[in-house]
Amino acid sequence: MYERSSVAELAEFLRSELDRYPIGGKLPSSRALVERYRVSPVTVSRALAQLAAEGLVVTRPGAGAFRSRPRTADPLTGDTSWQEVALSAEGAGDVVPRSVDASGVLASLAAPPTGVIELNSGYMHSSLQPERAMAAALARAGRRPGAWGRPPVEGLPELRDWFAREIGGGVGAADVLVTAGGQSALTTALRALAPPGAPVLVESPTYPGLLAIARASGCRPVPVPADAEGVRPELLAAAFEATGARVFVCQPLFQNPTGSVLSAARRPEVLRIARAAGAFVVEDDYARHMAHEDAGPLPATLAAEDADGIVVHVRSLTKITSPSLRVGAIAARGPVMDRLRAIQVVDSFFVARPLQEAALELVGAPAWPRHLRTVAAELRHRRDVLVGALRRELPGAELPHLPLGGYQLWVRLGGEGDDAAFVAAALRAGVAVAPGRPYFCAEPPAAHVRLSFSGVPGPGDLVEAVRRLRGTLA
């Protein structure tokens, strides 16, 4: 029995037997529960902690667990309908609606129903995560001197130095600010660089989380079409001229969702165009550690090729480790760093020091390069398995680009395809996929879906998912 399921089962058993004990009555000891239910002491401890969190028991160190007094229901049932007016009323200075559409983000965060194969995940399955290495790193981090003290607001110097070396070029530790993951870093960057109402140029298609950040910040995302070689420079220049934008956000390496890489010829063009427009380029380098085994040498970061402070670089450890290891970084040169630092301090003070210490322990351990090699091989294998299954079973689905990194395939639906109908049919067949519409901030040129191959237990699940899709569409 898996540990998580055994905890849930034991908690349910104890919950059903609580009526046998009076209010304040003592439950059997942990040792007795271990013997009665044949589970580990850890399982007993977690089950009791779950009941305590529900307010059903009270645990007293050294004394045991006791049944608590039932909570009384809150009698207040006020009318909150007034909030619809307050939240939607726009003042004279509001240039964009203040409502926030997080559906594109939630699609990759929500756990699917039992029995549904998860091809819409934004993270790696636990079988691909370095769980043992992270647990060991967290344990070592907790024993570091001062591990629970207040860190510098910019982040631990050693961690900033590690990020600087990873980014490369002339980036130094003083140019790096540690953030609570990539999403937080992107939010800080947009708030620093684009005032409310300002246009922000984005690749089309692009990551829905970025579009949500822009709109929540009161900015107007403006699409710039991209192809297999990345953003098209001539259209980028035209967009800067037409809108007067001062920010362009891109993912030059293994772009989400297409998996494309900005070509060597276009890289200097993008920097030249931004420099001529007096604009910043926010480089979201989210997938550098998710290169596939056959990717070959990776291009340097745009930040490493920028000497004039044009590039604001964003990266994170979250994708390659765990959704809960929310540690990332922003790198920037010049006065903009002062603004980035000020915004982060106001928003969250700093990133929790134990997480920073654990990240340092993890990336400095011998298990780290082994983990990267394992993921590179497994992602390539899963990509090939999913591509092969699609070509055999769903020949009408088009793959415009075969990615060499990242964790997803961008699939164009043939004919008069409808991504919403496809997603609904897939879910009825027991497969969760991500619709393509949220990846566009304007009308999409065609119907697409995004299929993630990292969030399932193994390659066999990918084959089964495509088999289910074939049966439904047929």
PDB file of C-alpha atoms in Angstrom, residues 212-361:
ATOM      1  CA  ALA A 212      -2.593  36.302 -16.784  1.00  0.00           C
ATOM      2  CA  ILE A 213       0.247  38.253 -15.131  1.00  0.00           C
ATOM      3  CA  ALA A 214       0.087  40.991 -17.762  1.00  0.00           C
ATOM      4  CA  ARG A 215      -3.656  41.407 -17.476  1.00  0.00           C
ATOM      5  CA  ALA A 216      -3.629  41.253 -13.677  1.00  0.00           C
ATOM      6  CA  SER A 217      -1.013  44.043 -13.736  1.00  0.00           C
ATOM      7  CA  GLY A 218      -3.282  46.160 -15.927  1.00  0.00           C
ATOM      8  CA  CYS A 219      -1.116  45.747 -19.048  1.00  0.00           C
ATOM      9  CA  ARG A 220      -2.188  44.936 -22.612  1.00  0.00           C
ATOM     10  CA  PRO A 221      -0.476  41.857 -24.058  1.00  0.00           C
ATOM     11  CA  VAL A 222       0.185  42.304 -27.781  1.00  0.00           C
ATOM     12  CA  PRO A 223       0.947  39.165 -29.826  1.00  0.00           C
ATOM     13  CA  VAL A 224       3.989  38.862 -32.085  1.00  0.00           C
ATOM     14  CA  PRO A 225       3.827  35.720 -34.271  1.00  0.00           C
ATOM     15  CA  ALA A 226       6.593  33.145 -33.955  1.00  0.00           C
ATOM     16  CA  ASP A 227       7.574  30.128 -36.020  1.00  0.00           C
ATOM     17  CA  ALA A 228       9.952  27.174 -35.662  1.00  0.00           C
ATOM     18  CA  GLU A 229      12.910  29.594 -35.338  1.00  0.00           C
ATOM     19  CA  GLY A 230      11.312  31.728 -32.667  1.00  0.00           C
ATOM     20  CA  VAL A 231       9.818  35.197 -32.850  1.00  0.00           C
ATOM     21  CA  ARG A 232       9.849  36.819 -36.290  1.00  0.00           C
ATOM     22  CA  PRO A 233      12.142  39.873 -36.094  1.00  0.00           C
ATOM     23  CA  GLU A 234      10.394  41.915 -38.792  1.00  0.00           C
ATOM     24  CA  LEU A 235       7.064  41.557 -36.976  1.00  0.00           C
ATOM     25  CA  LEU A 236       8.718  42.353 -33.636  1.00  0.00           C
ATOM     26  CA  ALA A 237      10.105  45.597 -35.040  1.00  0.00           C
ATOM     27  CA  ALA A 238       6.710  46.474 -36.501  1.00  0.00           C
ATOM     28  CA  ALA A 239       4.986  45.762 -33.164  1.00  0.00           C
ATOM     29  CA  PHE A 240       7.384  48.037 -31.259  1.00  0.00           C
ATOM     30  CA  GLU A 241       6.790  50.830 -33.777  1.00  0.00           C
ATOM     31  CA  ALA A 242       3.008  50.418 -33.844  1.00  0.00           C
ATOM     32  CA  THR A 243       2.451  50.176 -30.082  1.00  0.00           C
ATOM     33  CA  GLY A 244       5.315  52.119 -28.500  1.00  0.00           C
ATOM     34  CA  ALA A 245       5.863  49.171 -26.170  1.00  0.00           C
ATOM     35  CA  ARG A 246       8.908  49.120 -23.921  1.00  0.00           C
ATOM     36  CA  VAL A 247       8.815  45.424 -22.967  1.00  0.00           C
ATOM     37  CA  PHE A 248       9.033  42.181 -24.924  1.00  0.00           C
ATOM     38  CA  VAL A 249       8.690  38.862 -23.054  1.00  0.00           C
ATOM     39  CA  CYS A 250       9.997  35.721 -24.706  1.00  0.00           C
ATOM     40  CA  GLN A 251      11.182  32.171 -24.083  1.00  0.00           C
ATOM     41  CA  PRO A 252      14.145  31.760 -26.461  1.00  0.00           C
ATOM     42  CA  LEU A 253      14.849  28.177 -25.399  1.00  0.00           C
ATOM     43  CA  PHE A 254      12.189  25.433 -25.749  1.00  0.00           C
ATOM     44  CA  GLN A 255       9.352  27.913 -25.901  1.00  0.00           C
ATOM     45  CA  ASN A 256       6.096  27.012 -24.176  1.00  0.00           C
ATOM     46  CA  PRO A 257       4.001  25.657 -25.856  1.00  0.00           C
ATOM     47  CA  THR A 258       5.735  25.163 -29.232  1.00  0.00           C
ATOM     48  CA  GLY A 259       9.139  23.933 -27.993  1.00  0.00           C
ATOM     49  CA  SER A 260      10.923  26.139 -30.559  1.00  0.00           C
ATOM     50  CA  VAL A 261      14.404  27.622 -30.053  1.00  0.00           C
ATOM     51  CA  LEU A 262      15.271  31.171 -31.134  1.00  0.00           C
ATOM     52  CA  SER A 263      17.688  30.687 -34.016  1.00  0.00           C
ATOM     53  CA  ALA A 264      21.278  31.920 -33.980  1.00  0.00           C
ATOM     54  CA  ALA A 265      20.519  34.396 -36.764  1.00  0.00           C
ATOM     55  CA  ARG A 266      17.558  35.924 -34.927  1.00  0.00           C
ATOM     56  CA  ARG A 267      19.140  36.274 -31.487  1.00  0.00           C
ATOM     57  CA  PRO A 268      21.214  39.404 -32.245  1.00  0.00           C
ATOM     58  CA  GLU A 269      18.310  40.802 -34.274  1.00  0.00           C
ATOM     59  CA  VAL A 270      15.984  40.635 -31.278  1.00  0.00           C
ATOM     60  CA  LEU A 271      18.500  42.476 -29.096  1.00  0.00           C
ATOM     61  CA  ARG A 272      19.176  45.073 -31.807  1.00  0.00           C
ATOM     62  CA  ILE A 273      15.467  45.740 -32.343  1.00  0.00           C
ATOM     63  CA  ALA A 274      14.819  46.102 -28.603  1.00  0.00           C
ATOM     64  CA  ARG A 275      17.811  48.423 -28.205  1.00  0.00           C
ATOM     65  CA  ALA A 276      16.552  50.632 -31.052  1.00  0.00           C
ATOM     66  CA  ALA A 277      13.112  50.795 -29.404  1.00  0.00           C
ATOM     67  CA  GLY A 278      14.570  51.623 -25.990  1.00  0.00           C
ATOM     68  CA  ALA A 279      12.869  48.513 -24.644  1.00  0.00           C
ATOM     69  CA  PHE A 280      13.599  45.649 -22.264  1.00  0.00           C
ATOM     70  CA  VAL A 281      13.595  41.984 -23.230  1.00  0.00           C
ATOM     71  CA  VAL A 282      12.376  39.690 -20.448  1.00  0.00           C
ATOM     72  CA  GLU A 283      14.019  36.316 -21.086  1.00  0.00           C
ATOM     73  CA  ASP A 284      12.074  33.492 -19.438  1.00  0.00           C
ATOM     74  CA  ASP A 285      14.636  30.663 -19.392  1.00  0.00           C
ATOM     75  CA  TYR A 286      12.281  28.199 -17.721  1.00  0.00           C
ATOM     76  CA  ALA A 287      13.383  24.964 -19.453  1.00  0.00           C
ATOM     77  CA  ARG A 288      17.187  25.101 -19.737  1.00  0.00           C
ATOM     78  CA  HIS A 289      17.499  22.155 -17.353  1.00  0.00           C
ATOM     79  CA  MET A 290      14.878  20.204 -19.332  1.00  0.00           C
ATOM     80  CA  ALA A 291      16.896  19.719 -22.514  1.00  0.00           C
ATOM     81  CA  HIS A 292      16.415  16.267 -24.015  1.00  0.00           C
ATOM     82  CA  GLU A 293      19.242  13.795 -24.385  1.00  0.00           C
ATOM     83  CA  ASP A 294      19.509  14.510 -28.120  1.00  0.00           C
ATOM     84  CA  ALA A 295      19.403  18.314 -27.822  1.00  0.00           C
ATOM     85  CA  GLY A 296      23.126  18.839 -28.373  1.00  0.00           C
ATOM     86  CA  PRO A 297      24.954  21.967 -27.141  1.00  0.00           C
ATOM     87  CA  LEU A 298      22.559  24.637 -25.912  1.00  0.00           C
ATOM     88  CA  PRO A 299      22.829  28.293 -26.958  1.00  0.00           C
ATOM     89  CA  ALA A 300      23.924  30.770 -24.327  1.00  0.00           C
ATOM     90  CA  THR A 301      21.332  32.858 -22.560  1.00  0.00           C
ATOM     91  CA  LEU A 302      20.392  36.170 -24.163  1.00  0.00           C
ATOM     92  CA  ALA A 303      21.538  37.787 -20.920  1.00  0.00           C
ATOM     93  CA  ALA A 304      25.046  36.446 -21.508  1.00  0.00           C
ATOM     94  CA  GLU A 305      25.177  38.242 -24.879  1.00  0.00           C
ATOM     95  CA  ASP A 306      23.811  41.551 -23.588  1.00  0.00           C
ATOM     96  CA  ALA A 307      26.191  44.191 -22.270  1.00  0.00           C
ATOM     97  CA  ASP A 308      23.728  47.094 -22.165  1.00  0.00           C
ATOM     98  CA  GLY A 309      21.163  45.957 -19.600  1.00  0.00           C
ATOM     99  CA  ILE A 310      18.483  45.229 -22.200  1.00  0.00           C
ATOM    100  CA  VAL A 311      17.765  41.700 -20.969  1.00  0.00           C
ATOM    101  CA  VAL A 312      16.018  40.965 -17.690  1.00  0.00           C
ATOM    102  CA  HIS A 313      16.614  37.250 -17.198  1.00  0.00           C
ATOM    103  CA  VAL A 314      14.163  34.981 -15.346  1.00  0.00           C
ATOM    104  CA  ARG A 315      14.690  31.343 -14.373  1.00  0.00           C
ATOM    105  CA  SER A 316      13.557  28.819 -11.787  1.00  0.00           C
ATOM    106  CA  LEU A 317      14.473  25.513 -10.181  1.00  0.00           C
ATOM    107  CA  THR A 318      10.824  24.501  -9.844  1.00  0.00           C
ATOM    108  CA  LYS A 319      10.209  22.777 -13.191  1.00  0.00           C
ATOM    109  CA  ILE A 320      13.217  20.472 -12.909  1.00  0.00           C
ATOM    110  CA  THR A 321      12.637  19.586  -9.242  1.00  0.00           C
ATOM    111  CA  SER A 322       9.202  19.903  -7.651  1.00  0.00           C
ATOM    112  CA  PRO A 323       6.203  22.268  -7.717  1.00  0.00           C
ATOM    113  CA  SER A 324       6.904  22.989  -4.051  1.00  0.00           C
ATOM    114  CA  LEU A 325      10.559  23.999  -4.441  1.00  0.00           C
ATOM    115  CA  ARG A 326       9.657  27.522  -5.395  1.00  0.00           C
ATOM    116  CA  VAL A 327      13.069  29.079  -5.822  1.00  0.00           C
ATOM    117  CA  GLY A 328      13.971  31.169  -8.856  1.00  0.00           C
ATOM    118  CA  ALA A 329      15.949  34.230  -9.852  1.00  0.00           C
ATOM    119  CA  ILE A 330      15.864  37.523 -11.743  1.00  0.00           C
ATOM    120  CA  ALA A 331      19.084  38.882 -13.227  1.00  0.00           C
ATOM    121  CA  ALA A 332      19.368  42.456 -14.462  1.00  0.00           C
ATOM    122  CA  ARG A 333      21.971  45.199 -14.874  1.00  0.00           C
ATOM    123  CA  GLY A 334      21.589  48.874 -14.150  1.00  0.00           C
ATOM    124  CA  PRO A 335      19.026  50.964 -12.254  1.00  0.00           C
ATOM    125  CA  VAL A 336      16.225  48.511 -13.031  1.00  0.00           C
ATOM    126  CA  MET A 337      17.607  46.163 -10.364  1.00  0.00           C
ATOM    127  CA  ASP A 338      16.766  48.724  -7.677  1.00  0.00           C
ATOM    128  CA  ARG A 339      13.164  48.761  -8.843  1.00  0.00           C
ATOM    129  CA  LEU A 340      12.970  44.966  -9.030  1.00  0.00           C
ATOM    130  CA  ARG A 341      14.358  44.662  -5.514  1.00  0.00           C
ATOM    131  CA  ALA A 342      11.950  47.278  -4.134  1.00  0.00           C
ATOM    132  CA  ILE A 343       8.906  45.574  -5.660  1.00  0.00           C
ATOM    133  CA  GLN A 344       9.877  42.172  -4.279  1.00  0.00           C
ATOM    134  CA  VAL A 345      10.539  43.569  -0.810  1.00  0.00           C
ATOM    135  CA  VAL A 346       7.147  45.267  -0.745  1.00  0.00           C
ATOM    136  CA  ASP A 347       5.379  42.140  -2.006  1.00  0.00           C
ATOM    137  CA  SER A 348       7.006  39.401   0.052  1.00  0.00           C
ATOM    138  CA  PHE A 349      10.074  40.723   1.970  1.00  0.00           C
ATOM    139  CA  PHE A 350      12.251  37.768   0.911  1.00  0.00           C
ATOM    140  CA  VAL A 351      12.249  34.091  -0.025  1.00  0.00           C
ATOM    141  CA  ALA A 352      12.140  31.742   2.980  1.00  0.00           C
ATOM    142  CA  ARG A 353      15.700  30.988   4.032  1.00  0.00           C
ATOM    143  CA  PRO A 354      15.194  27.220   4.589  1.00  0.00           C
ATOM    144  CA  LEU A 355      14.097  26.895   0.950  1.00  0.00           C
ATOM    145  CA  GLN A 356      17.136  28.823  -0.232  1.00  0.00           C
ATOM    146  CA  GLU A 357      19.433  26.706   1.931  1.00  0.00           C
ATOM    147  CA  ALA A 358      17.802  23.517   0.634  1.00  0.00           C
ATOM    148  CA  ALA A 359      18.221  24.676  -2.967  1.00  0.00           C
ATOM    149  CA  LEU A 360      21.917  25.299  -2.317  1.00  0.00           C
ATOM    150  CA  GLU A 361      22.334  21.861  -0.796  1.00  0.00           C
TER     151      GLU A 361
END
